[in-house]
C-alpha cells in the first residue's frame, strides 16, 4: 500500500481474490487518500467486512481520480456499509460500483 501512495502512473489495480481482509482494506484506504492516478480498483473476494468497508468509504471522499470500484464477493457484513457507499458515491465522481455478497 505504501508504494501506491507515491505512485503517479498506475491507473488500474487488480487485487481480487487475495484475502486482504479489513487490515489490507484499511492500508489501501490510507494510500488512496494520497494517490492521484488510480482510476480503477478491483477488490472482489477479499474477505473485507464492515470495518474495512467503512474506512475505504471515508478514503473515497479524498480520492479524486478513482472512477471504478469492484468490492463484489466480500463478506456479507459489509452489505450495510455498501448502502452507505452507494449514497456517498451517487454524489461523488465514482462512476461504477460493483457489489454483491
Coordinates of C-alpha atoms in Angstrom, one line a residue:
X1 CA 0.0 0.0 0.0
X2 CA 2.9 2.4 0.7
X3 CA 4.0 2.2 -2.9
X4 CA 0.5 3.2 -4.1
X5 CA 0.8 6.4 -2.1
X6 CA 3.8 7.5 -4.1
X7 CA 2.9 6.1 -7.5
X8 CA 1.6 8.6 -10.0
X9 CA 1.3 6.4 -13.1
X10 CA -0.7 3.3 -12.1
X11 CA -4.2 3.6 -13.3
X12 CA -5.7 0.1 -12.8
X13 CA -5.1 -2.2 -9.8
X14 CA -6.5 -5.7 -9.6
X15 CA -6.2 -7.1 -6.1
X16 CA -9.2 -9.5 -6.3
X17 CA -9.2 -12.9 -4.5
X18 CA -6.2 -12.0 -2.3
X19 CA -7.8 -12.3 1.2
X20 CA -6.5 -8.8 2.2
X21 CA -9.3 -8.5 4.8
X22 CA -10.0 -5.4 6.8
X23 CA -6.3 -4.8 7.6
X24 CA -5.5 -4.7 3.9
X25 CA -8.5 -2.5 3.1
X26 CA -7.5 -0.1 5.8
X27 CA -3.9 0.1 4.5
X28 CA -5.3 0.7 1.0
X29 CA -7.6 3.4 2.2
X30 CA -4.7 5.4 3.5
X31 CA -2.9 5.0 0.2
X32 CA -5.9 6.0 -1.8
X33 CA -6.2 9.3 0.0
X34 CA -2.7 10.3 -1.4
X35 CA -2.8 8.6 -4.8
X36 CA -3.6 10.8 -7.8
X37 CA -3.5 8.4 -10.7
X38 CA -5.6 5.3 -9.9
X39 CA -8.9 5.2 -11.8
X40 CA -9.9 1.5 -11.3
X41 CA -9.6 -0.6 -8.2
X42 CA -10.8 -4.3 -8.0
X43 CA -11.1 -5.7 -4.5
X44 CA -13.5 -8.6 -5.1
X45 CA -13.3 -11.7 -2.9
X46 CA -11.1 -10.2 -0.3
X47 CA -12.9 -11.0 3.0
X48 CA -13.5 -7.3 3.6
X49 CA -16.0 -6.8 6.4
X50 CA -17.9 -3.8 7.6
X51 CA -14.9 -2.2 9.3
X52 CA -12.7 -2.3 6.3
X53 CA -15.5 -1.1 4.1
X54 CA -16.2 1.9 6.3
X55 CA -12.6 3.0 6.2
X56 CA -12.5 2.6 2.4
X57 CA -15.6 4.7 2.1
X58 CA -14.1 7.5 4.1
X59 CA -11.0 7.5 1.9
X60 CA -13.0 7.8 -1.3
X61 CA -14.1 11.2 -0.2
X62 CA -10.5 12.3 -0.7
X63 CA -9.7 10.3 -3.8
X64 CA -10.2 12.5 -6.9
X65 CA -9.3 10.0 -9.7
X66 CA -11.0 6.7 -8.8
X67 CA -14.0 6.1 -11.1
X68 CA -14.5 2.3 -10.9
X69 CA -14.5 0.2 -7.7
X70 CA -15.3 -3.5 -7.5
X71 CA -16.0 -4.9 -4.0
X72 CA -18.1 -7.8 -5.0
X73 CA -17.9 -11.1 -3.3
X74 CA -16.8 -9.7 0.1
X75 CA -18.3 -10.6 3.5
X76 CA -22.0 -10.1 3.8
X77 CA -21.5 -7.9 6.9
X78 CA -20.1 -5.3 4.6
X79 CA -23.5 -5.0 3.0
X80 CA -24.7 -2.3 5.4
X81 CA -21.6 -0.4 4.6
X82 CA -22.4 -0.8 0.9
X83 CA -25.7 1.0 1.4
X84 CA -23.8 3.9 2.8
X85 CA -21.3 3.7 0.0
X86 CA -24.0 4.0 -2.6
X87 CA -25.4 7.1 -1.0
X88 CA -21.9 8.7 -0.9
X89 CA -20.9 7.6 -4.3
X90 CA -24.0 8.9 -6.0
X91 CA -22.9 12.4 -5.1
X92 CA -19.3 11.8 -6.0
X93 CA -17.1 11.1 -9.0
X94 CA -17.3 7.3 -8.7
X95 CA -19.0 6.1 -11.9
X96 CA -19.1 2.3 -11.3
X97 CA -19.5 0.4 -8.0
X98 CA -20.0 -3.3 -8.1
X99 CA -21.1 -5.2 -5.0
X100 CA -22.7 -8.5 -4.3
X101 CA -22.1 -10.8 -1.4

